[in-house]
Tab-separated table of C-alpha atoms and ligand atoms in Angstrom:
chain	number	residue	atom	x	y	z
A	1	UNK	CA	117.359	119.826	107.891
A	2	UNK	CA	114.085	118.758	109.258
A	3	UNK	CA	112.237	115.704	109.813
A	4	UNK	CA	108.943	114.133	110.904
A	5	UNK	CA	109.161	111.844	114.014
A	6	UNK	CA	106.610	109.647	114.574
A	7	UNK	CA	106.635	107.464	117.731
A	8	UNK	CA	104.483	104.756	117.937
A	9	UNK	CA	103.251	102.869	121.413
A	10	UNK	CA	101.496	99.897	121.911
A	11	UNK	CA	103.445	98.308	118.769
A	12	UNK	CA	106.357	97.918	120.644
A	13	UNK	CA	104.777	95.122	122.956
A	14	UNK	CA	104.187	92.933	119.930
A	15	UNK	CA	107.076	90.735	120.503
A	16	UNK	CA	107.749	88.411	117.619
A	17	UNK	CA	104.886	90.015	115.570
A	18	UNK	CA	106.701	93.292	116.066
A	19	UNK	CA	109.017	93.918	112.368
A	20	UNK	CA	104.957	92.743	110.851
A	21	UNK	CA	102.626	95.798	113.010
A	22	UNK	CA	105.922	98.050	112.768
A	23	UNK	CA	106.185	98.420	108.663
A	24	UNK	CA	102.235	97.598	108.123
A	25	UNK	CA	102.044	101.387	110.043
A	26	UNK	CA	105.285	102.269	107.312
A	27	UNK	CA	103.333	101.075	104.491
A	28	UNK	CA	100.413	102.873	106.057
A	29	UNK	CA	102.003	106.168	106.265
A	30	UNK	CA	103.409	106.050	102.782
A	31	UNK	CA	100.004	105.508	101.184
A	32	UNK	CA	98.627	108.467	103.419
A	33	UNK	CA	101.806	110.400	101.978
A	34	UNK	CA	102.230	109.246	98.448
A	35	UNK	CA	101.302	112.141	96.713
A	36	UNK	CA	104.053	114.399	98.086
A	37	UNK	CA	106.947	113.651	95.711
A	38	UNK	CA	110.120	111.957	97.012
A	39	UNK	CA	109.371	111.762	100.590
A	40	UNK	CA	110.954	108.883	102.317
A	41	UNK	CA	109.341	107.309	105.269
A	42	UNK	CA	111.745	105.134	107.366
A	43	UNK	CA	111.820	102.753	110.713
A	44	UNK	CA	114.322	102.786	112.778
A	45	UNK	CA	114.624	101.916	116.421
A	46	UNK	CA	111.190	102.256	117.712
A	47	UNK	CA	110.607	105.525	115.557
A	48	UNK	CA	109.464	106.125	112.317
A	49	UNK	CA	110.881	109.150	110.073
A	50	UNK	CA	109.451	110.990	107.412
A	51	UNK	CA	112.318	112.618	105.714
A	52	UNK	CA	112.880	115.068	102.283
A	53	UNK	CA	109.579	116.840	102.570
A	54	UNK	CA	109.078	120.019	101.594
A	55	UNK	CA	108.588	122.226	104.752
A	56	UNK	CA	105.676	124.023	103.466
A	57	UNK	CA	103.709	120.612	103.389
A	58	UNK	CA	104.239	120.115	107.026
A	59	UNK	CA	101.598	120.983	108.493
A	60	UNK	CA	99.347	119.032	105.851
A	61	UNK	CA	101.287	116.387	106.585
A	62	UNK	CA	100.829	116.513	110.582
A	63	UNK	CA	96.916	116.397	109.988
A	64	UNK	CA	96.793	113.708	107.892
A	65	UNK	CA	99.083	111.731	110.086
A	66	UNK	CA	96.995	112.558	113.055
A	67	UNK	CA	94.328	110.300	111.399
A	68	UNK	CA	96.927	107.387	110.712
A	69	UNK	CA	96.072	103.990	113.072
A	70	UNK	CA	99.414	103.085	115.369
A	71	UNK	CA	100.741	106.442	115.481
A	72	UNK	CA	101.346	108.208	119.220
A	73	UNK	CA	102.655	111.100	118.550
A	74	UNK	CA	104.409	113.079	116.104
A	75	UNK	CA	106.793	115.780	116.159
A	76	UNK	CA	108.843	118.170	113.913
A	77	UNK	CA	112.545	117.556	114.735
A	78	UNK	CA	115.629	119.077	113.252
A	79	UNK	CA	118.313	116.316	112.036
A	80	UNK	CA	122.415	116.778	112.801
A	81	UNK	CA	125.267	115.034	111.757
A	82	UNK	CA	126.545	113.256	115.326
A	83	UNK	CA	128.986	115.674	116.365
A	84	UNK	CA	128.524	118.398	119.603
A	85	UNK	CA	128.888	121.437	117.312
A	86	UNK	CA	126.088	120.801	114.874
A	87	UNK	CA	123.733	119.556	117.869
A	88	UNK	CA	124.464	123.203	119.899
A	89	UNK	CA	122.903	124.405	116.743
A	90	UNK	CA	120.068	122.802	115.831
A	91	UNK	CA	119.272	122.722	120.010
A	92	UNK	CA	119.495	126.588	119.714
A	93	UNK	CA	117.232	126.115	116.494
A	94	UNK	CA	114.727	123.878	119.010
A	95	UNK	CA	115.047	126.105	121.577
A	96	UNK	CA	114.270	129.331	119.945
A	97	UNK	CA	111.262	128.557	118.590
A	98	UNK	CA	109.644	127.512	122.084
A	99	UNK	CA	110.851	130.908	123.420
A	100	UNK	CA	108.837	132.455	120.666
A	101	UNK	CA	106.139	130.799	121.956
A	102	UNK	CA	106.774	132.011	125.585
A	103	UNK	CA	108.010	129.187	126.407
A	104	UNK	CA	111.020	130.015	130.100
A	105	UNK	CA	111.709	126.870	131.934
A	106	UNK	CA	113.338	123.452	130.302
A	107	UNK	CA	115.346	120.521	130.706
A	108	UNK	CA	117.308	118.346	127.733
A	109	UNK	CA	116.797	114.827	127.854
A	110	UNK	CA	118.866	112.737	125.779
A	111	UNK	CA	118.530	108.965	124.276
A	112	UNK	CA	121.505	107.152	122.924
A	113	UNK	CA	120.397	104.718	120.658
A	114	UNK	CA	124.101	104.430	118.999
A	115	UNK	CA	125.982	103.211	121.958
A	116	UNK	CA	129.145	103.628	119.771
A	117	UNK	CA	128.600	107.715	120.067
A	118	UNK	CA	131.330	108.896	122.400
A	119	UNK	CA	129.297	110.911	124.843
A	120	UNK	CA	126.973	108.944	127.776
A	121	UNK	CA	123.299	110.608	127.385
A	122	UNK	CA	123.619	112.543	130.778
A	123	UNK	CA	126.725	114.763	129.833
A	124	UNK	CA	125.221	115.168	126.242
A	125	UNK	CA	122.226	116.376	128.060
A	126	UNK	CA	124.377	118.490	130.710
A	127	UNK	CA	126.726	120.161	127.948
A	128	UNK	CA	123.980	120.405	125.489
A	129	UNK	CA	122.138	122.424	128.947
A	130	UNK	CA	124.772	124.881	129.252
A	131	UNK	CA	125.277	125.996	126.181
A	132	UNK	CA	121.793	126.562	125.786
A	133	UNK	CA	121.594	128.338	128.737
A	134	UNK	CA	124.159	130.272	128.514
A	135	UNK	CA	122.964	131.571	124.694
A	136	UNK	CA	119.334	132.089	126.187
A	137	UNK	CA	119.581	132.625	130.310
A	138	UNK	CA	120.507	136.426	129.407
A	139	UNK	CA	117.691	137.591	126.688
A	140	UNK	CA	114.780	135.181	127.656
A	141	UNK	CA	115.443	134.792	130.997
A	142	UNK	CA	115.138	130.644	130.325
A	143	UNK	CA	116.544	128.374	133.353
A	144	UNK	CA	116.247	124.813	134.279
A	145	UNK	CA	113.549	122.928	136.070
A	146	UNK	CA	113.831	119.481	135.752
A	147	UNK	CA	110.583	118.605	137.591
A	148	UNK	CA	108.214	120.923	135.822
A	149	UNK	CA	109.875	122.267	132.377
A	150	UNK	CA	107.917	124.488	130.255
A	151	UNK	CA	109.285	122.289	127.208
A	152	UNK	CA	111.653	119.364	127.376
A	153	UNK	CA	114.546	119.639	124.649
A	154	UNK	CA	114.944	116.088	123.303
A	155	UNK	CA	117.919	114.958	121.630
A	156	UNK	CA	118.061	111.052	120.056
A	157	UNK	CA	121.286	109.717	119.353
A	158	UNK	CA	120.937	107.330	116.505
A	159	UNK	CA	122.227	107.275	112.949
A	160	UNK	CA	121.844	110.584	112.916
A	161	UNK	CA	121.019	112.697	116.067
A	162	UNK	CA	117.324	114.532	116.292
A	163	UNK	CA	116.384	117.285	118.297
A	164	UNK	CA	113.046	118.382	119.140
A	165	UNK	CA	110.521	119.306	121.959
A	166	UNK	CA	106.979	119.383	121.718
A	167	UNK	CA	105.010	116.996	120.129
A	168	UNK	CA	101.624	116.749	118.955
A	169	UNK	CA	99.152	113.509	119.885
A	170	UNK	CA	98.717	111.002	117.430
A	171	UNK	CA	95.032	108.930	117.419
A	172	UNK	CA	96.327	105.543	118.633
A	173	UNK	CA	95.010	102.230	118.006
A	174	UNK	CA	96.977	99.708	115.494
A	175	UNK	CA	97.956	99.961	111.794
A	176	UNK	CA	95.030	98.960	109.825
A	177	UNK	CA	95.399	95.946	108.028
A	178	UNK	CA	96.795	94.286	111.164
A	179	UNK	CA	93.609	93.027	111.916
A	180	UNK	CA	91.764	91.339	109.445
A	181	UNK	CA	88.501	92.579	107.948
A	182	UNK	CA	84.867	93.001	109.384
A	183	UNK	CA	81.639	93.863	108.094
A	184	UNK	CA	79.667	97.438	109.156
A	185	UNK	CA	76.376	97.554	109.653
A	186	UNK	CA	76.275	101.739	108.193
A	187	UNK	CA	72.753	103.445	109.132
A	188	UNK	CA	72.477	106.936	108.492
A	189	UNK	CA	72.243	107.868	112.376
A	190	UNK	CA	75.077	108.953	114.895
A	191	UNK	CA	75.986	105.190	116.121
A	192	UNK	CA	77.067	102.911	113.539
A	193	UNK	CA	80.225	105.539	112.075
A	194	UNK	CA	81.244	105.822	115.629
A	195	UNK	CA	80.981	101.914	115.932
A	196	UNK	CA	83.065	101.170	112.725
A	197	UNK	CA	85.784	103.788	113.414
A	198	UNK	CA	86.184	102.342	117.140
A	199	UNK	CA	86.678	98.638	115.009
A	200	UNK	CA	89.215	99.934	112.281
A	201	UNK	CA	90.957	101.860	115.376
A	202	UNK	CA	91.904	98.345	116.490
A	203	UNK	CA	93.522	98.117	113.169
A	204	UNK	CA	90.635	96.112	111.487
A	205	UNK	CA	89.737	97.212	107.592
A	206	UNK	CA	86.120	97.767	107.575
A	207	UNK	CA	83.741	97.182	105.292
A	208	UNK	CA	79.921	99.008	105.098
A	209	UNK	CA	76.583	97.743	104.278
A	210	UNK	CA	73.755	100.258	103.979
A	211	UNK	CA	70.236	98.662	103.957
A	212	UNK	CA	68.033	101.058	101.249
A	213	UNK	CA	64.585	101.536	101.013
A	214	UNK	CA	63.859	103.078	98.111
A	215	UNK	CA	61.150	104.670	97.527
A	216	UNK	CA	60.999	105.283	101.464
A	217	UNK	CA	64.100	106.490	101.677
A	218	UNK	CA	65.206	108.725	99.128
A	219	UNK	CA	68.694	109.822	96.978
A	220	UNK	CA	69.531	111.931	99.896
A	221	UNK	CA	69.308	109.085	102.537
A	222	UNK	CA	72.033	107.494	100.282
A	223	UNK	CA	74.255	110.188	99.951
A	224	UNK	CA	74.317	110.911	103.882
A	225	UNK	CA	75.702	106.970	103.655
A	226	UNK	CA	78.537	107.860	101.289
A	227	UNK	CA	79.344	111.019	102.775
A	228	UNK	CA	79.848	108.982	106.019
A	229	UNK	CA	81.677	106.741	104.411
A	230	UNK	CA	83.831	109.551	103.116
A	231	UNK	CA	84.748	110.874	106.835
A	232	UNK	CA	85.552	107.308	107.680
A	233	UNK	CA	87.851	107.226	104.573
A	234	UNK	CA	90.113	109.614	106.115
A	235	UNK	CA	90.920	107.146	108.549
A	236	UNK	CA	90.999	104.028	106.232
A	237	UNK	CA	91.763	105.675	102.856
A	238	UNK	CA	89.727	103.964	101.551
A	239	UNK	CA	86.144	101.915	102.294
A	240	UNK	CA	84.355	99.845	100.189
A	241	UNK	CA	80.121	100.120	100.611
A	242	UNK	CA	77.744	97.693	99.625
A	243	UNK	CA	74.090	99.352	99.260
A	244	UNK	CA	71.396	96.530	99.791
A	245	UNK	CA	68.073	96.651	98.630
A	246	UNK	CA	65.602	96.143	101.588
A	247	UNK	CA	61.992	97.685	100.662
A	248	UNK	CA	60.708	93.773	99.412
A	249	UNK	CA	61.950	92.363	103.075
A	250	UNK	CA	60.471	95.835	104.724
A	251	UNK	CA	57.197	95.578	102.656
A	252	UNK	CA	57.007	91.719	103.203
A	253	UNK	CA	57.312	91.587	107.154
A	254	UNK	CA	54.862	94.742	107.325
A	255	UNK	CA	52.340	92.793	105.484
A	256	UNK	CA	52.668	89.334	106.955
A	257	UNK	CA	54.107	89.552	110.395
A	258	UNK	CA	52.786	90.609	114.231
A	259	UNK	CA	53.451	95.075	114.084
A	260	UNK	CA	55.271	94.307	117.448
A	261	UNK	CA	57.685	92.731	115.898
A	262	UNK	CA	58.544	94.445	112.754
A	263	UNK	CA	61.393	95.829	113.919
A	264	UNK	CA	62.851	92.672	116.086
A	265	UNK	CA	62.228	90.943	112.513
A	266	UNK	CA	63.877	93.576	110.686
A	267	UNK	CA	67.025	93.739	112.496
A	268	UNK	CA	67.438	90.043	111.910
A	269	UNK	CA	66.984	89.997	108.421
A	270	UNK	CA	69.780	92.644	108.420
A	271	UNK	CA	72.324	90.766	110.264
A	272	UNK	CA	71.384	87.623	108.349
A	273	UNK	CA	72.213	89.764	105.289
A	274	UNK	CA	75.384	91.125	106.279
A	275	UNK	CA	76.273	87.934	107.599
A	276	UNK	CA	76.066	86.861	103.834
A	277	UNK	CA	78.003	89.179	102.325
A	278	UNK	CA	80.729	89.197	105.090
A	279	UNK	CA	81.374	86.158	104.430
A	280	UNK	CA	81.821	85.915	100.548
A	281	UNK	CA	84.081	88.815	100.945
A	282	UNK	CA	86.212	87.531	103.510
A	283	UNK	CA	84.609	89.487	107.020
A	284	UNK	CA	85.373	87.982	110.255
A	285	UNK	CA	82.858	89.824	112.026
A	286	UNK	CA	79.866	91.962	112.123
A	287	UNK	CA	79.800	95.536	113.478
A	288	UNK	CA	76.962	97.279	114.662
A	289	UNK	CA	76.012	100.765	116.781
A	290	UNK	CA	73.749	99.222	119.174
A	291	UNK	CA	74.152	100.293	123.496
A	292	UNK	CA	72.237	98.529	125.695
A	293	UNK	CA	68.868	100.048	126.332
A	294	UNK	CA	69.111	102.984	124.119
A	295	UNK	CA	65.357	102.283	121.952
A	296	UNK	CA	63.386	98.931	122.156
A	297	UNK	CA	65.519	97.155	119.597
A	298	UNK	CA	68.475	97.149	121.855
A	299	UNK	CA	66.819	96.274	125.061
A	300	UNK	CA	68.778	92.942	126.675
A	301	UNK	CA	65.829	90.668	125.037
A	302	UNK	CA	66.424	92.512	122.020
A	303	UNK	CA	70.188	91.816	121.441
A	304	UNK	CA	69.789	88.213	122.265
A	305	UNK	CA	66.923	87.933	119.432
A	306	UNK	CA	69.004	89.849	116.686
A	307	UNK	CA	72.066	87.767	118.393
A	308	UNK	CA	70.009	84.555	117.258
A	309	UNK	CA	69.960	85.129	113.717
A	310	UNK	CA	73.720	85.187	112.909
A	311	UNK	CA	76.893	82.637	113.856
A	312	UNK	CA	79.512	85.178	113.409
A	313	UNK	CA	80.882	87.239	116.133
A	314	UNK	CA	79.004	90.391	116.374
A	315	UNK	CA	80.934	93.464	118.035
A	316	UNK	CA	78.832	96.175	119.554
A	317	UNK	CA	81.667	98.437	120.962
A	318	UNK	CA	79.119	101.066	121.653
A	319	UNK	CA	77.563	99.013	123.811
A	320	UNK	CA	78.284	100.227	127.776
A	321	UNK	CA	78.172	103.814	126.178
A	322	UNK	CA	75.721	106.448	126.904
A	323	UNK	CA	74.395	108.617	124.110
A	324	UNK	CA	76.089	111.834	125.701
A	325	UNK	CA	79.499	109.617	124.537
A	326	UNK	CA	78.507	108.601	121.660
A	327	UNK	CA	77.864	112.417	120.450
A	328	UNK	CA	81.268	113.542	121.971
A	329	UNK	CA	83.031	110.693	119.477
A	330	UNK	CA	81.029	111.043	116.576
A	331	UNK	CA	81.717	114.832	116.983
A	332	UNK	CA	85.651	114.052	117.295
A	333	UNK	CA	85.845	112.191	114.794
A	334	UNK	CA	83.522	114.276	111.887
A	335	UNK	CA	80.740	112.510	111.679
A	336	UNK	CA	78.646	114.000	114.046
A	337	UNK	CA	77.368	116.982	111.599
A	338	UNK	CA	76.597	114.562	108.941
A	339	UNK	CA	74.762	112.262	111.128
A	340	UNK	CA	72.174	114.654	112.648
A	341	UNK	CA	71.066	115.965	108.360
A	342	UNK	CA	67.387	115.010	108.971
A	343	UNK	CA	66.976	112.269	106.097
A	344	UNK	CA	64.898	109.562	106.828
A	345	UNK	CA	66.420	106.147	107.041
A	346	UNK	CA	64.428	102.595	106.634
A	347	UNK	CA	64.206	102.028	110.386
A	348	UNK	CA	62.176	105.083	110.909
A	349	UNK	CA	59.820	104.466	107.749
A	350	UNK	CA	58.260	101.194	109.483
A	351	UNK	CA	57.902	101.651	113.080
A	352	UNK	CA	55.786	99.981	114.999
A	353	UNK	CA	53.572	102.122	117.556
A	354	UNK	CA	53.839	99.714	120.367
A	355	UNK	CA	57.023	97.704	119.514
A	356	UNK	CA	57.557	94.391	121.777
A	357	UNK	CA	60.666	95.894	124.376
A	358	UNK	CA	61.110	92.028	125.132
A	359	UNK	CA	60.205	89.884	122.581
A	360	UNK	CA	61.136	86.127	123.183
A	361	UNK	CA	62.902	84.259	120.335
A	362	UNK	CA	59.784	81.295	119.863
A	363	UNK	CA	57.585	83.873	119.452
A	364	UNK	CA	59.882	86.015	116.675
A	365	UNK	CA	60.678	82.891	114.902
A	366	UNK	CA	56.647	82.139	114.616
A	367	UNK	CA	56.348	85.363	113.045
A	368	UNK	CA	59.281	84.806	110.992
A	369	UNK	CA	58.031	81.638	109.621
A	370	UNK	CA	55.388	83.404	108.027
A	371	UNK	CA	57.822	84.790	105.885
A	372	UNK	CA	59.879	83.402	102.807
A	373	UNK	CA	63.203	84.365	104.540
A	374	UNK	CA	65.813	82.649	102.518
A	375	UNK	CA	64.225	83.614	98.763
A	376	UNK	CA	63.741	87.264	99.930
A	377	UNK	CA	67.612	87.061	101.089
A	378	UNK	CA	69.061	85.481	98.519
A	379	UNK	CA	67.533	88.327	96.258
A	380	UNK	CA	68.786	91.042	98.277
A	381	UNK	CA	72.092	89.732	98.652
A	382	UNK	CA	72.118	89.388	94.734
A	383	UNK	CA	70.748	92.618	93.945
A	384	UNK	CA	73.363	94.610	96.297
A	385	UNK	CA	75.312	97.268	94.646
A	386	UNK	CA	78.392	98.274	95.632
A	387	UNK	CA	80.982	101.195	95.550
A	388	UNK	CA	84.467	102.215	96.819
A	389	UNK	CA	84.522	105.545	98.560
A	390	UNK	CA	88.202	107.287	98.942
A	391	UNK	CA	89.758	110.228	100.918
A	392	UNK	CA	91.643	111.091	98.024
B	1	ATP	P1	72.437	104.460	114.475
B	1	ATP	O1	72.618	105.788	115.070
B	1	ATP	O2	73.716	103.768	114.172
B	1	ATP	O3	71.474	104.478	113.317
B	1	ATP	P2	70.340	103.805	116.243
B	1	ATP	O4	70.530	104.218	117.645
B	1	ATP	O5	69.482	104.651	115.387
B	1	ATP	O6	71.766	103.580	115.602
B	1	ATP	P3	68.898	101.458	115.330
B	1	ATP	O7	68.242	102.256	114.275
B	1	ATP	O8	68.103	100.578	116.216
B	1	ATP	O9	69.781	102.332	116.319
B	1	ATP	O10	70.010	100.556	114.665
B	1	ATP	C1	70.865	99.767	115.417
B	1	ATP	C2	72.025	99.382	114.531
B	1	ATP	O11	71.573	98.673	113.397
B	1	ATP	C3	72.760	100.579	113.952
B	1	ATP	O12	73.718	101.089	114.827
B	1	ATP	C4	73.351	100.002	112.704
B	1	ATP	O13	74.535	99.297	113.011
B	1	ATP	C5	72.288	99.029	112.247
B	1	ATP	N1	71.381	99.669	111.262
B	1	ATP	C6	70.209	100.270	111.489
B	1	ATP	N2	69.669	100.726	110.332
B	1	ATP	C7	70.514	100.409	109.351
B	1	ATP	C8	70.546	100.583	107.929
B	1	ATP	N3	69.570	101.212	107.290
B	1	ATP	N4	71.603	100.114	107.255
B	1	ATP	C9	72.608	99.473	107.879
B	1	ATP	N5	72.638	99.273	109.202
B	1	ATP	C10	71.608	99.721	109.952
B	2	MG	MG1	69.318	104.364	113.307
């Protein structure tokens, strides 16, 4: 029979919190798997099984859990009963299939997590050794290194034993849903998706907020938002979007306010906005894809402007990251070809031709004034639509 093992890393350091990170990333990896009929997903000892699936949906199975939050590594491993006979076998079984792959140099390395089995791990791994060499050595010409090995030939000794060799990297981070919720500020361009999938890495459920300009930016500009939000799904399941309504604020500020500071201004009517609707749905934080110097909105002077306008924590984890970086992530992750469709989004509809690089915060907030901040807000936040977007 075989299983999925999933091992899981930084979990493990969670002391008391431990049992809560350990079966959020069970409950995690159920939901990912539900739709494959009576699969079982288990903890036990630092691992996490996936048992009675259907071999054929392996490999589905792999990718999907290659974009679940927690999870180091996972690995196809044949299951035995805990007796020396049926482990020879499914070792063979192990063994085999790395040969096929070309595989000549290995050494077994054996964890007993069920002290009561008779055997200390060193002579399971030294009997377990010979008899696969002796089966292979001839044929395949396999021998021992135990400082370099081709493949390593793991056997776990628990309630059952589990052999297996190589295994393939999981994405890291924590479970989502260990980490409360934040709020992401979702443009259209190749920062804020990397920005929000660096957050729910940490195990944070996000939450996006598109600003729309409608007529300036069209149906298309929208749909490059949800089809974002649909890569990020596959990492959250699921993400809700809330689509706010920003031409009055855009239109307003363009008529009434310094050019130089249309954009400064902008920007903080945006965070002020997500601010609000963070908080009424329970956000900690605010996420945005700004890096230090990268356009004249995220200048030093910049930051500390759009910094003024909100209380909350704002996380910028872009924000030591050059663009080269950004590109490679966003690319990783799936984003990358969505983010570069050339739809115009609300920033690039009202830019100023000589924008202020450093504005000072008296003079924004004189500019600001001239403006009916609160009623324009108020109406945006109250005229926000919103949608859930899922992977499946
Ligand atoms: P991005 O690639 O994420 O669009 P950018 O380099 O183009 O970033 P700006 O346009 O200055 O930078 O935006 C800075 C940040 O402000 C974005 O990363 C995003 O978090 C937020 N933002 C900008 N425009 C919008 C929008 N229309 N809706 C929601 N958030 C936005
Ligand atoms: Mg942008």
């Amino acid at each position: 029979m075989k299983a999925l093992l999933i091992r899981y890393g930084e979990l493990a350091l969670k002391g008391q919190n431990r049992p809560f990170f350990e079966d959020t990333l069970v409950r995690n990896i159920k939901k990912r798997l539900s739709d494959f009929d009576s699969v079982t997903v288990k903890k036990e000892q630092g691992r996490i099984f996936v048992e009675n699936l259907s071999e054929q949906y392996f490999d589905e199975a792999i990718e999907r859990l290659k974009r679940v939050f927690g999870i180091v590594g996972i690995t196809i491993c044949e299951v035995a009963e805990k007796n020396l006979e049926e482990i020879k076998q499914v070792a063979e079984v192990v063994t085999k299939n790395e040969l096929e792959k070309g595989k000549k140099t290995f050494k077994v390395e054996t964890k007993r997590a069920d002290k009561k089995f008779e055997l200390k791990s060193p002579e399971v791994s030294k009997l377990i050794g010979a008899h696969i060499l002796k089966k292979f050595a001839g044929v395949y010409g396999l021998c021992v290194d135990v400082h370099n090995p081709d493949f390593i030939l793991n056997i776990e000794i628990r309630e059952k034993v589990y052999v297996y060799s190589s295994e393939e990297k999981g994405i890291g981070g924590m479970p989502l849903g260990t980490g409360g919720r934040a709020h992401l500020l979702l443009s259209g361009g190749i920062d804020s998706p990397v920005a929000g999938f660096m957050i729910a890495k940490r195990g944070v459920e996000i939450e996006a907020i598109h600003f729309y300009s409608f007529p300036y930016t069209g149906e298309k500009a929208k749909e490059k938002v949800i089809d974002l939000c649909k890569v990020l799904a596959k990492y959250t399941d699921k993400i809700k979007l809330y689509i706010v309504p920003f031409t009055e604020i855009q239109l307003s500020i363009y008529e009434n306010c310094d050019e130089r500071y249309l954009t400064i201004i902008m920007r903080r009517f945006m965070m002020r906005i997500a601010q609000k609707i963070a908080m009424q749905n329970g956000g900690l934080a605010l996420i945005t894809g700004e890096s230090i110097g990268q356009v004249a909105s995220q200048t030093m002077e910049s930051l500390f402007c759009t910094q003024a306008a909100v209380s909350m924590p704002v996380f910028r984890p872009l924000i030591g990251m050059d663009k080269e970086e950004i590109i490679k992530l966003a690319k990783r992750i799936g984003t990358y070809d969505i983010s570069i469709l050339p739809y115009e989004d609300c920033c690039t509809v009202f830019v100023p031709k000589h924008p202020k690089t450093r504005p000072k915060l008296e003079e924004v907030l004189a500019e600001e004034s001239k403006l009916k901040a609160e009623e324009l807000i108020e109406k945006a936040v109250t005229n926000t639509e919103w949608m859930v977007i899922r992977d499946r």
